[in-house]
Coordinates of C-alpha atoms in Angstrom, one line a residue:
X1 CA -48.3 12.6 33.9
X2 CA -44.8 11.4 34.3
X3 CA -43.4 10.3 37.8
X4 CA -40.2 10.5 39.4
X5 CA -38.9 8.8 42.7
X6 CA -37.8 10.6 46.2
X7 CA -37.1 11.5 49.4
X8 CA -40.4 12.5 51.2
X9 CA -40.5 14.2 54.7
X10 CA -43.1 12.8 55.9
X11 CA -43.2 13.8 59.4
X12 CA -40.6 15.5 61.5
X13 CA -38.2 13.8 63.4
X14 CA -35.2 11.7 63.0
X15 CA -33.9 10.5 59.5
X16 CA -36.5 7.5 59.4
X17 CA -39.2 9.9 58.3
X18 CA -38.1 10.0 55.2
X19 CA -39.6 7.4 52.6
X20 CA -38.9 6.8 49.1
X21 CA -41.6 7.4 47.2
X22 CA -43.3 8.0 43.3
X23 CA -44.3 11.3 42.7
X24 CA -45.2 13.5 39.9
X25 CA -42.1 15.2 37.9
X26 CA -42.5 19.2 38.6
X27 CA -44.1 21.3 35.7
X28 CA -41.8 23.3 33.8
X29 CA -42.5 27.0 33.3
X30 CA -40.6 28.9 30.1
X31 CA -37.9 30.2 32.4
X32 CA -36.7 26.7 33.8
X33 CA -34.9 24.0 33.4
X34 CA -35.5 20.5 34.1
X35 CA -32.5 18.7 35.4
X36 CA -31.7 14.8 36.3
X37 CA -30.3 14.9 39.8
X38 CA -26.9 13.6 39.4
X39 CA -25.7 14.5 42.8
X40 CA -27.0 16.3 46.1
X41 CA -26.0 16.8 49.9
X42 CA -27.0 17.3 53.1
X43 CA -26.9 20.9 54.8
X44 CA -27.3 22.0 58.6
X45 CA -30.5 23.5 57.0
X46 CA -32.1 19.8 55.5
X47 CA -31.7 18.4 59.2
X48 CA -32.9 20.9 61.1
X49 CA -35.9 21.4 58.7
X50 CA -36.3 17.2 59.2
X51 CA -36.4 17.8 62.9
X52 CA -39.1 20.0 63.1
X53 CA -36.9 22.9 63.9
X54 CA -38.6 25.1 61.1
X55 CA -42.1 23.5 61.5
X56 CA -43.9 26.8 60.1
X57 CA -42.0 27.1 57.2
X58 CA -42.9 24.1 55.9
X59 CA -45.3 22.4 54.8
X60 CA -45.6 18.3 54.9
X61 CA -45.1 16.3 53.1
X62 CA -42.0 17.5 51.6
X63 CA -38.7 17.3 49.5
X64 CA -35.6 18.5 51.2
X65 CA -32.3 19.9 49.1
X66 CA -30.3 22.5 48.8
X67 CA -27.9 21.4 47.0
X68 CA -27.8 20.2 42.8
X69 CA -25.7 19.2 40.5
X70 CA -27.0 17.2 37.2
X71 CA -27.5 17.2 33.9
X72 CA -30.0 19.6 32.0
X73 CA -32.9 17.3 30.5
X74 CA -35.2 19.7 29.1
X75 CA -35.4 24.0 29.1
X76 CA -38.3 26.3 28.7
X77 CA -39.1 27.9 25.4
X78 CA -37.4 31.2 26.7
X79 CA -34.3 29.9 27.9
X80 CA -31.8 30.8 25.8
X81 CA -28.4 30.6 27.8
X82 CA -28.3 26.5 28.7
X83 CA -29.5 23.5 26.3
X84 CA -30.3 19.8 26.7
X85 CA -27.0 17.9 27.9
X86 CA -25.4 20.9 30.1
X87 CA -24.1 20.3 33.1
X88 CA -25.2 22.5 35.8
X89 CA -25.1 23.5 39.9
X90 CA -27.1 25.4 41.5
X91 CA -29.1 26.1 44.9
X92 CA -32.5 25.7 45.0
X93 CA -34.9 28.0 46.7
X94 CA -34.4 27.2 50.6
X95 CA -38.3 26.4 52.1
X96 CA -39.1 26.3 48.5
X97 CA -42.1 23.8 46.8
X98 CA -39.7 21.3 46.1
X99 CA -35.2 20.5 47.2
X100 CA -33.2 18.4 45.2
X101 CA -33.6 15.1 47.2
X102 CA -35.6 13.5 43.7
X103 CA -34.4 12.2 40.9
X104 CA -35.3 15.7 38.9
X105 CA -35.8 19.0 39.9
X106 CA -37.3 22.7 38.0
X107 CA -35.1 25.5 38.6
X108 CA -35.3 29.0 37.5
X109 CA -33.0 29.3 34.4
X110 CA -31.5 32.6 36.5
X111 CA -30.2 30.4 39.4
X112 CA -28.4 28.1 37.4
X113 CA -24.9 27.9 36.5
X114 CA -22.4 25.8 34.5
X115 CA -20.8 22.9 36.1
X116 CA -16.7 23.6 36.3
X117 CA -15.6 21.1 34.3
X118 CA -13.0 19.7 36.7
X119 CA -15.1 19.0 38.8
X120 CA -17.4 15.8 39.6
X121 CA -21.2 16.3 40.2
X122 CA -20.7 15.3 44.2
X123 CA -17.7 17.7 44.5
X124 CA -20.0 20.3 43.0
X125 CA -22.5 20.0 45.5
X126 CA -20.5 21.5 48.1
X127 CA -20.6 25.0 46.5
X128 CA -23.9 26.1 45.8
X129 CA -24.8 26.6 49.5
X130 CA -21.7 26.3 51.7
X131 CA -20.0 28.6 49.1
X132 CA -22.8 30.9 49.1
X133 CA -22.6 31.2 53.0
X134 CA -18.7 31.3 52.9
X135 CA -19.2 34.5 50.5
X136 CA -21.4 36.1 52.7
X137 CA -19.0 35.7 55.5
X138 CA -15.3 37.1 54.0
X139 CA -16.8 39.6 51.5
X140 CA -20.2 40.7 52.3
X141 CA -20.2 40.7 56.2
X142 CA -16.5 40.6 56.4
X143 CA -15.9 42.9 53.9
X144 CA -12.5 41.0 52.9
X145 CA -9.9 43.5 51.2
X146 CA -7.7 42.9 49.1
X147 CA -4.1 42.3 51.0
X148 CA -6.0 41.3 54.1
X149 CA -4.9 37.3 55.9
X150 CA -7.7 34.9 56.3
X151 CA -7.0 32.5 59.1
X152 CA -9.7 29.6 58.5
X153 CA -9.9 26.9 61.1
X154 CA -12.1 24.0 59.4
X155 CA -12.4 20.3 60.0
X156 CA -14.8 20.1 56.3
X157 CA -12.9 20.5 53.1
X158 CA -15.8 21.6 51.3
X159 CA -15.9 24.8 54.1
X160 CA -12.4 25.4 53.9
X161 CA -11.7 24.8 50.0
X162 CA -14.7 27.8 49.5
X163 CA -13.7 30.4 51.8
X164 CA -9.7 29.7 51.1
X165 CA -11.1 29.6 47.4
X166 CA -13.3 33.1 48.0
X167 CA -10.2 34.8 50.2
X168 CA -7.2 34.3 47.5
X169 CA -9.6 34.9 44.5
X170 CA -10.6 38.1 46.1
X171 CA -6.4 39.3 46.7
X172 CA -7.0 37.8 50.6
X173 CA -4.0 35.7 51.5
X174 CA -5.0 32.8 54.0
X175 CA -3.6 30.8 56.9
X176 CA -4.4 27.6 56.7
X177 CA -5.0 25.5 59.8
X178 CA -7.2 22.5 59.4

């Protein structure tokens, strides 16, 4: 069985709990994809789940991650839309068997998109999640309109480039005040 190395939870509490550590490379099922971690990043979600704060939801130890971007190493036999070499983001399953702090992770084909080219893997890494919550916020709770003025007061790029991004792609015009 082939290894891998990474972050392990090992208890809750502060960010010491994690060690580096070899484990065994996740199994690949025909609707997945194996990718080499290029890039991840730390969410709200990783250290309150490290603290303990969502102690029944998870089950020790563990690998943390929200966040991916990498390179595709190997795809199931029914993936059709992604091939060895692609560069991909995506979000993994939150609470899921397995985050992205390892040096590979299995996603389902379905959850996976193509890298923007212009973009590095670490800038990537701010999307999947943050952008994700910044969608929910303007157009699915928000219910942003087209012609409507966003004013987005952010101290994190990453928060304000995706809801500035989401707003003006969706005919919102925004008011920037970082």
């Amino acid at each position: 069985m082939k290894s891998m190395q990474a972050a392990v939870l090992t208890a809750f509490g502060d960010a010491e709990s994690f060690k580096i550590q070899t484990v065994p490379m996740p199994m690949l099922k025909s609707n997945q994809v194996l990718v080499k971690v290029c890039a991840t990043s730390i969410n709200p979600i990783d250290y309150q789940t490290r603290r303990g704060d969502y102690k029944d939801l998870i089950q020790l130890p563990a690998i943390l991650g929200v966040d991916v971007s990498g390179v595709i190493e190997t795809i199931g036999e029914s993936v059709t839309e992604f091939k060895v070499g692609d560069e991909v983001y995506y979000s993994p399953q939150v609470f899921g068997k397995f985050g992205s702090y390892a040096q590979y992770h299995v996603a389902d084909a379905a959850i996976v998109a193509f890298k923007p080219t212009n973009l590095s893997h670490i800038e990537a890494t701010c999307f999947p999640l943050a952008g994700g919550t910044a969608w929910d916020c303007l157009v699915t709770r928000g219910n942003l309109q087209v012609g409507e003025t966003v004013l987005i007061h952010e101290s994190c790029w990453w928060s304000w480039f995706n809801r500035s991004s989401i707003s003006e792609s969706n005919g919102g015009i925004c008011d920037y005040n970082v």
